[in-house]
Amino acid sequence: MVVINSALLAKKFPQLPANDVDNLVNQFSRFDIDGRGQIDQKDLVKIIQEIGEGQSYDQIRATIKTVDINATGKVEVDEFLE
């Protein structure tokens, strides 16, 4: 399990109040189901199924692509905070 350092991220994103960084890191951790420090398509599918949304795999892939700045196919915490 990857440990995310909120204090370090708060320094990297000074435009965000530290409390917001903490809240976003908590949200990210909820989405990062397997604790690898990244949100992938598998994680999003599980979350979408839990909340009852009917998105296709293509829609989920498009969602990831929207925020996947470094084009890894996964959303890392830095990208999530952007």
A tleap script that builds the chain and sets N, CA, C and O, in Angstrom:
source leaprc.protein.ff14SB
mol = sequence {
  NMET VAL VAL ILE ASN SER ALA LEU LEU ALA
  LYS LYS PHE PRO GLN LEU PRO ALA ASN ASP
  VAL ASP ASN LEU VAL ASN GLN PHE SER ARG
  PHE ASP ILE ASP GLY ARG GLY GLN ILE ASP
  GLN LYS ASP LEU VAL LYS ILE ILE GLN GLU
  ILE GLY GLU GLY GLN SER TYR ASP GLN ILE
  ARG ALA THR ILE LYS THR VAL ASP ILE ASN
  ALA THR GLY LYS VAL GLU VAL ASP GLU PHE
  LEU CGLU
}
set mol.1.N position { 0.831 -1.175 0.000 }
set mol.1.CA position { 0.000 0.000 0.000 }
set mol.1.C position { 0.881 1.246 0.000 }
set mol.1.O position { 1.810 1.369 0.798 }
set mol.2.N position { 0.576 2.152 -0.896 }
set mol.2.CA position { 1.332 3.391 -1.027 }
set mol.2.C position { 0.802 4.412 -0.026 }
set mol.2.O position { -0.407 4.613 0.082 }
set mol.3.N position { 1.712 5.056 0.706 }
set mol.3.CA position { 1.337 6.103 1.650 }
set mol.3.C position { 1.508 7.449 0.952 }
set mol.3.O position { 2.572 7.747 0.409 }
set mol.4.N position { 0.452 8.255 0.971 }
set mol.4.CA position { 0.478 9.558 0.302 }
set mol.4.C position { 0.725 10.630 1.353 }
set mol.4.O position { 0.006 10.719 2.347 }
set mol.5.N position { 1.748 11.440 1.121 }
set mol.5.CA position { 2.137 12.493 2.053 }
set mol.5.C position { 1.408 13.790 1.711 }
set mol.5.O position { 1.792 14.495 0.779 }
set mol.6.N position { 0.362 14.100 2.462 }
set mol.6.CA position { -0.445 15.299 2.206 }
set mol.6.C position { 0.354 16.581 2.385 }
set mol.6.O position { 0.156 17.541 1.641 }
set mol.7.N position { 1.254 16.608 3.362 }
set mol.7.CA position { 2.055 17.819 3.609 }
set mol.7.C position { 2.955 18.126 2.414 }
set mol.7.O position { 3.110 19.283 2.024 }
set mol.8.N position { 3.538 17.092 1.847 }
set mol.8.CA position { 4.388 17.283 0.661 }
set mol.8.C position { 3.561 17.779 -0.526 }
set mol.8.O position { 3.991 18.662 -1.268 }
set mol.9.N position { 2.387 17.208 -0.693 }
set mol.9.CA position { 1.511 17.628 -1.787 }
set mol.9.C position { 1.022 19.056 -1.594 }
set mol.9.O position { 0.857 19.792 -2.567 }
set mol.10.N position { 0.790 19.455 -0.345 }
set mol.10.CA position { 0.357 20.829 -0.071 }
set mol.10.C position { 1.428 21.816 -0.517 }
set mol.10.O position { 1.106 22.903 -0.995 }
set mol.11.N position { 2.699 21.451 -0.365 }
set mol.11.CA position { 3.795 22.310 -0.838 }
set mol.11.C position { 3.837 22.345 -2.360 }
set mol.11.O position { 4.137 23.382 -2.952 }
set mol.12.N position { 3.541 21.231 -2.986 }
set mol.12.CA position { 3.569 21.150 -4.451 }
set mol.12.C position { 2.398 21.907 -5.080 }
set mol.12.O position { 2.501 22.398 -6.204 }
set mol.13.N position { 1.286 22.000 -4.349 }
set mol.13.CA position { 0.090 22.688 -4.834 }
set mol.13.C position { -0.283 23.817 -3.872 }
set mol.13.O position { -1.304 23.742 -3.189 }
set mol.14.N position { 0.555 24.871 -3.819 }
set mol.14.CA position { 0.311 25.949 -2.846 }
set mol.14.C position { -0.992 26.710 -3.082 }
set mol.14.O position { -1.475 27.400 -2.184 }
set mol.15.N position { -1.560 26.592 -4.272 }
set mol.15.CA position { -2.824 27.271 -4.569 }
set mol.15.C position { -4.002 26.622 -3.846 }
set mol.15.O position { -5.078 27.212 -3.755 }
set mol.16.N position { -3.800 25.409 -3.334 }
set mol.16.CA position { -4.860 24.704 -2.612 }
set mol.16.C position { -4.629 24.820 -1.107 }
set mol.16.O position { -3.517 24.586 -0.635 }
set mol.17.N position { -5.659 25.177 -0.356 }
set mol.17.CA position { -5.517 25.158 1.104 }
set mol.17.C position { -5.178 23.741 1.577 }
set mol.17.O position { -5.637 22.761 0.990 }
set mol.18.N position { -4.386 23.641 2.626 }
set mol.18.CA position { -3.942 22.334 3.135 }
set mol.18.C position { -5.131 21.432 3.460 }
set mol.18.O position { -5.071 20.224 3.233 }
set mol.19.N position { -6.193 22.000 3.981 }
set mol.19.CA position { -7.384 21.212 4.302 }
set mol.19.C position { -7.989 20.592 3.041 }
set mol.19.O position { -8.442 19.447 3.062 }
set mol.20.N position { -7.993 21.355 1.943 }
set mol.20.CA position { -8.499 20.825 0.669 }
set mol.20.C position { -7.620 19.691 0.160 }
set mol.20.O position { -8.121 18.698 -0.368 }
set mol.21.N position { -6.299 19.841 0.322 }
set mol.21.CA position { -5.377 18.778 -0.098 }
set mol.21.C position { -5.679 17.509 0.690 }
set mol.21.O position { -5.749 16.421 0.119 }
set mol.22.N position { -5.857 17.650 2.001 }
set mol.22.CA position { -6.186 16.481 2.832 }
set mol.22.C position { -7.471 15.807 2.356 }
set mol.22.O position { -7.534 14.584 2.229 }
set mol.23.N position { -8.494 16.622 2.095 }
set mol.23.CA position { -9.775 16.068 1.636 }
set mol.23.C position { -9.634 15.371 0.285 }
set mol.23.O position { -10.200 14.298 0.076 }
set mol.24.N position { -8.883 15.976 -0.628 }
set mol.24.CA position { -8.697 15.371 -1.950 }
set mol.24.C position { -7.882 14.076 -1.860 }
set mol.24.O position { -8.159 13.113 -2.575 }
set mol.25.N position { -6.892 14.058 -0.992 }
set mol.25.CA position { -6.101 12.833 -0.802 }
set mol.25.C position { -6.991 11.729 -0.235 }
set mol.25.O position { -6.873 10.571 -0.636 }
set mol.26.N position { -7.875 12.078 0.689 }
set mol.26.CA position { -8.812 11.078 1.224 }
set mol.26.C position { -9.732 10.553 0.125 }
set mol.26.O position { -9.979 9.349 0.048 }
set mol.27.N position { -10.240 11.444 -0.724 }
set mol.27.CA position { -11.073 11.018 -1.857 }
set mol.27.C position { -10.282 10.092 -2.779 }
set mol.27.O position { -10.768 9.035 -3.181 }
set mol.28.N position { -9.063 10.502 -3.105 }
set mol.28.CA position { -8.205 9.703 -3.977 }
set mol.28.C position { -8.014 8.305 -3.394 }
set mol.28.O position { -8.110 7.307 -4.107 }
set mol.29.N position { -7.744 8.245 -2.101 }
set mol.29.CA position { -7.510 6.950 -1.447 }
set mol.29.C position { -8.743 6.059 -1.511 }
set mol.29.O position { -8.619 4.838 -1.616 }
set mol.30.N position { -9.916 6.645 -1.449 }
set mol.30.CA position { -11.153 5.859 -1.590 }
set mol.30.C position { -11.259 5.252 -2.990 }
set mol.30.O position { -11.712 4.118 -3.149 }
set mol.31.N position { -10.840 6.013 -3.998 }
set mol.31.CA position { -10.914 5.532 -5.379 }
set mol.31.C position { -9.800 4.537 -5.696 }
set mol.31.O position { -9.974 3.655 -6.537 }
set mol.32.N position { -8.661 4.678 -5.029 }
set mol.32.CA position { -7.521 3.788 -5.239 }
set mol.32.C position { -7.748 2.513 -4.437 }
set mol.32.O position { -7.130 2.297 -3.395 }
set mol.33.N position { -8.634 1.687 -4.936 }
set mol.33.CA position { -9.126 0.513 -4.208 }
set mol.33.C position { -8.015 -0.449 -3.796 }
set mol.33.O position { -8.044 -0.994 -2.693 }
set mol.34.N position { -7.043 -0.660 -4.671 }
set mol.34.CA position { -5.996 -1.636 -4.352 }
set mol.34.C position { -4.780 -1.018 -3.666 }
set mol.34.O position { -3.819 -1.728 -3.372 }
set mol.35.N position { -4.803 0.297 -3.404 }
set mol.35.CA position { -3.747 0.955 -2.642 }
set mol.35.C position { -2.410 1.078 -3.335 }
set mol.35.O position { -1.374 1.157 -2.675 }
set mol.36.N position { -2.416 1.096 -4.678 }
set mol.36.CA position { -1.160 1.185 -5.428 }
set mol.36.C position { -0.722 2.623 -5.696 }
set mol.36.O position { 0.321 2.844 -6.310 }
set mol.37.N position { -1.507 3.604 -5.243 }
set mol.37.CA position { -1.138 4.999 -5.464 }
set mol.37.C position { -1.559 5.518 -6.818 }
set mol.37.O position { -1.043 6.527 -7.298 }
set mol.38.N position { -2.499 4.824 -7.430 }
set mol.38.CA position { -3.007 5.251 -8.741 }
set mol.38.C position { -4.419 4.717 -8.932 }
set mol.38.O position { -4.786 3.674 -8.391 }
set mol.39.N position { -5.191 5.442 -9.699 }
set mol.39.CA position { -6.550 5.012 -10.010 }
set mol.39.C position { -6.539 4.538 -11.450 }
set mol.39.O position { -6.199 5.296 -12.358 }
set mol.40.N position { -6.909 3.285 -11.659 }
set mol.40.CA position { -6.937 2.764 -13.021 }
set mol.40.C position { -8.376 2.437 -13.413 }
set mol.40.O position { -9.311 2.659 -12.644 }
set mol.41.N position { -8.529 1.918 -14.594 }
set mol.41.CA position { -9.863 1.615 -15.114 }
set mol.41.C position { -10.593 0.622 -14.217 }
set mol.41.O position { -11.795 0.756 -13.991 }
set mol.42.N position { -9.881 -0.361 -13.712 }
set mol.42.CA position { -10.485 -1.374 -12.838 }
set mol.42.C position { -11.060 -0.724 -11.580 }
set mol.42.O position { -12.163 -1.061 -11.148 }
set mol.43.N position { -10.301 0.215 -10.991 }
set mol.43.CA position { -10.779 0.920 -9.796 }
set mol.43.C position { -12.044 1.710 -10.109 }
set mol.43.O position { -13.018 1.662 -9.357 }
set mol.44.N position { -12.023 2.437 -11.224 }
set mol.44.CA position { -13.188 3.244 -11.586 }
set mol.44.C position { -14.413 2.384 -11.878 }
set mol.44.O position { -15.532 2.760 -11.529 }
set mol.45.N position { -14.212 1.248 -12.507 }
set mol.45.CA position { -15.339 0.353 -12.797 }
set mol.45.C position { -15.996 -0.074 -11.486 }
set mol.45.O position { -17.222 -0.062 -11.379 }
set mol.46.N position { -15.189 -0.455 -10.484 }
set mol.46.CA position { -15.738 -0.876 -9.195 }
set mol.46.C position { -16.529 0.247 -8.539 }
set mol.46.O position { -17.623 0.024 -8.020 }
set mol.47.N position { -15.978 1.441 -8.564 }
set mol.47.CA position { -16.648 2.586 -7.940 }
set mol.47.C position { -17.947 2.899 -8.661 }
set mol.47.O position { -18.974 3.123 -8.020 }
set mol.48.N position { -17.915 2.918 -9.963 }
set mol.48.CA position { -19.105 3.244 -10.751 }
set mol.48.C position { -20.194 2.201 -10.527 }
set mol.48.O position { -21.376 2.539 -10.458 }
set mol.49.N position { -19.799 0.940 -10.413 }
set mol.49.CA position { -20.784 -0.109 -10.130 }
set mol.49.C position { -21.393 0.080 -8.734 }
set mol.49.O position { -22.588 -0.145 -8.539 }
set mol.50.N position { -20.567 0.492 -7.772 }
set mol.50.CA position { -21.052 0.698 -6.410 }
set mol.50.C position { -22.078 1.824 -6.331 }
set mol.50.O position { -23.062 1.727 -5.596 }
set mol.51.N position { -21.842 2.890 -7.091 }
set mol.51.CA position { -22.760 4.033 -7.016 }
set mol.51.C position { -23.906 3.929 -8.015 }
set mol.51.O position { -24.795 4.780 -8.048 }
set mol.52.N position { -23.875 2.875 -8.828 }
set mol.52.CA position { -25.000 2.610 -9.718 }
set mol.52.C position { -25.005 3.399 -11.008 }
set mol.52.O position { -26.045 3.507 -11.657 }
set mol.53.N position { -23.877 3.950 -11.395 }
set mol.53.CA position { -23.786 4.657 -12.671 }
set mol.53.C position { -23.626 3.639 -13.794 }
set mol.53.O position { -22.990 2.601 -13.607 }
set mol.54.N position { -24.192 3.927 -14.941 }
set mol.54.CA position { -24.135 2.993 -16.057 }
set mol.54.C position { -23.189 3.441 -17.155 }
set mol.54.O position { -23.600 3.588 -18.306 }
set mol.55.N position { -21.927 3.660 -16.814 }
set mol.55.CA position { -20.968 4.082 -17.822 }
set mol.55.C position { -20.313 2.872 -18.480 }
set mol.55.O position { -20.065 1.849 -17.843 }
set mol.56.N position { -20.045 3.023 -19.770 }
set mol.56.CA position { -19.356 1.965 -20.509 }
set mol.56.C position { -17.854 2.042 -20.235 }
set mol.56.O position { -17.360 3.029 -19.689 }
set mol.57.N position { -17.144 0.993 -20.621 }
set mol.57.CA position { -15.687 1.003 -20.473 }
set mol.57.C position { -15.070 2.138 -21.278 }
set mol.57.O position { -14.088 2.739 -20.843 }
set mol.58.N position { -15.627 2.439 -22.437 }
set mol.58.CA position { -15.112 3.545 -23.250 }
set mol.58.C position { -15.284 4.881 -22.534 }
set mol.58.O position { -14.400 5.735 -22.595 }
set mol.59.N position { -16.413 5.065 -21.858 }
set mol.59.CA position { -16.636 6.301 -21.107 }
set mol.59.C position { -15.670 6.402 -19.928 }
set mol.59.O position { -15.161 7.481 -19.622 }
set mol.60.N position { -15.427 5.289 -19.283 }
set mol.60.CA position { -14.492 5.274 -18.158 }
set mol.60.C position { -13.077 5.568 -18.652 }
set mol.60.O position { -12.344 6.340 -18.033 }
set mol.61.N position { -12.707 4.959 -19.750 }
set mol.61.CA position { -11.387 5.196 -20.344 }
set mol.61.C position { -11.237 6.673 -20.723 }
set mol.61.O position { -10.168 7.255 -20.538 }
set mol.62.N position { -12.299 7.274 -21.249 }
set mol.62.CA position { -12.280 8.690 -21.617 }
set mol.62.C position { -12.134 9.572 -20.376 }
set mol.62.O position { -11.447 10.592 -20.412 }
set mol.63.N position { -12.779 9.176 -19.289 }
set mol.63.CA position { -12.659 9.920 -18.037 }
set mol.63.C position { -11.217 9.922 -17.552 }
set mol.63.O position { -10.690 10.963 -17.160 }
set mol.64.N position { -10.586 8.763 -17.577 }
set mol.64.CA position { -9.181 8.665 -17.167 }
set mol.64.C position { -8.305 9.509 -18.083 }
set mol.64.O position { -7.432 10.238 -17.613 }
set mol.65.N position { -8.532 9.414 -19.373 }
set mol.65.CA position { -7.715 10.145 -20.340 }
set mol.65.C position { -7.789 11.656 -20.119 }
set mol.65.O position { -6.818 12.371 -20.366 }
set mol.66.N position { -8.934 12.136 -19.658 }
set mol.66.CA position { -9.124 13.559 -19.418 }
set mol.66.C position { -8.151 14.102 -18.381 }
set mol.66.O position { -7.660 15.221 -18.526 }
set mol.67.N position { -7.865 13.333 -17.341 }
set mol.67.CA position { -6.991 13.807 -16.266 }
set mol.67.C position { -5.616 13.152 -16.250 }
set mol.67.O position { -4.774 13.507 -15.425 }
set mol.68.N position { -5.379 12.212 -17.138 }
set mol.68.CA position { -4.112 11.472 -17.192 }
set mol.68.C position { -3.072 12.281 -17.961 }
set mol.68.O position { -2.853 12.051 -19.150 }
set mol.69.N position { -2.437 13.223 -17.278 }
set mol.69.CA position { -1.504 14.158 -17.898 }
set mol.69.C position { -0.303 13.453 -18.528 }
set mol.69.O position { 0.129 13.826 -19.619 }
set mol.70.N position { 0.236 12.440 -17.853 }
set mol.70.CA position { 1.444 11.774 -18.354 }
set mol.70.C position { 1.153 10.549 -19.225 }
set mol.70.O position { 2.065 9.803 -19.579 }
set mol.71.N position { -0.115 10.350 -19.565 }
set mol.71.CA position { -0.547 9.307 -20.512 }
set mol.71.C position { -0.123 7.893 -20.117 }
set mol.71.O position { 0.303 7.112 -20.967 }
set mol.72.N position { -0.241 7.561 -18.823 }
set mol.72.CA position { 0.085 6.213 -18.361 }
set mol.72.C position { -1.127 5.288 -18.369 }
set mol.72.O position { -0.999 4.076 -18.195 }
set mol.73.N position { -2.310 5.878 -18.574 }
set mol.73.CA position { -3.530 5.088 -18.504 }
set mol.73.C position { -4.062 4.980 -17.091 }
set mol.73.O position { -5.053 4.296 -16.835 }
set mol.74.N position { -3.394 5.662 -16.177 }
set mol.74.CA position { -3.784 5.668 -14.770 }
set mol.74.C position { -3.741 7.108 -14.268 }
set mol.74.O position { -3.065 7.958 -14.847 }
set mol.75.N position { -4.468 7.370 -13.188 }
set mol.75.CA position { -4.465 8.701 -12.589 }
set mol.75.C position { -3.677 8.621 -11.279 }
set mol.75.O position { -4.080 7.935 -10.340 }
set mol.76.N position { -2.546 9.335 -11.233 }
set mol.76.CA position { -1.770 9.421 -10.016 }
set mol.76.C position { -2.296 10.581 -9.175 }
set mol.76.O position { -3.044 11.426 -9.668 }
set mol.77.N position { -1.904 10.616 -7.911 }
set mol.77.CA position { -2.449 11.625 -6.998 }
set mol.77.C position { -2.162 13.049 -7.470 }
set mol.77.O position { -3.007 13.929 -7.302 }
set mol.78.N position { -0.985 13.297 -8.057 }
set mol.78.CA position { -0.674 14.638 -8.566 }
set mol.78.C position { -1.676 15.062 -9.641 }
set mol.78.O position { -2.135 16.203 -9.661 }
set mol.79.N position { -2.001 14.141 -10.519 }
set mol.79.CA position { -2.966 14.433 -11.585 }
set mol.79.C position { -4.353 14.640 -10.992 }
set mol.79.O position { -5.113 15.485 -11.467 }
set mol.80.N position { -4.682 13.886 -9.974 }
set mol.80.CA position { -5.984 14.024 -9.321 }
set mol.80.C position { -6.133 15.412 -8.711 }
set mol.80.O position { -7.223 15.983 -8.725 }
set mol.81.N position { -5.049 15.954 -8.177 }
set mol.81.CA position { -5.076 17.272 -7.538 }
set mol.81.C position { -5.083 18.406 -8.554 }
set mol.81.O position { -5.498 19.521 -8.237 }
set mol.82.N position { -4.630 18.133 -9.763 }
set mol.82.CA position { -4.635 19.175 -10.797 }
set mol.82.C position { -6.045 19.599 -11.040 }
set mol.82.O position { -6.292 20.470 -11.874 }
savepdb mol mol.pdb
quit
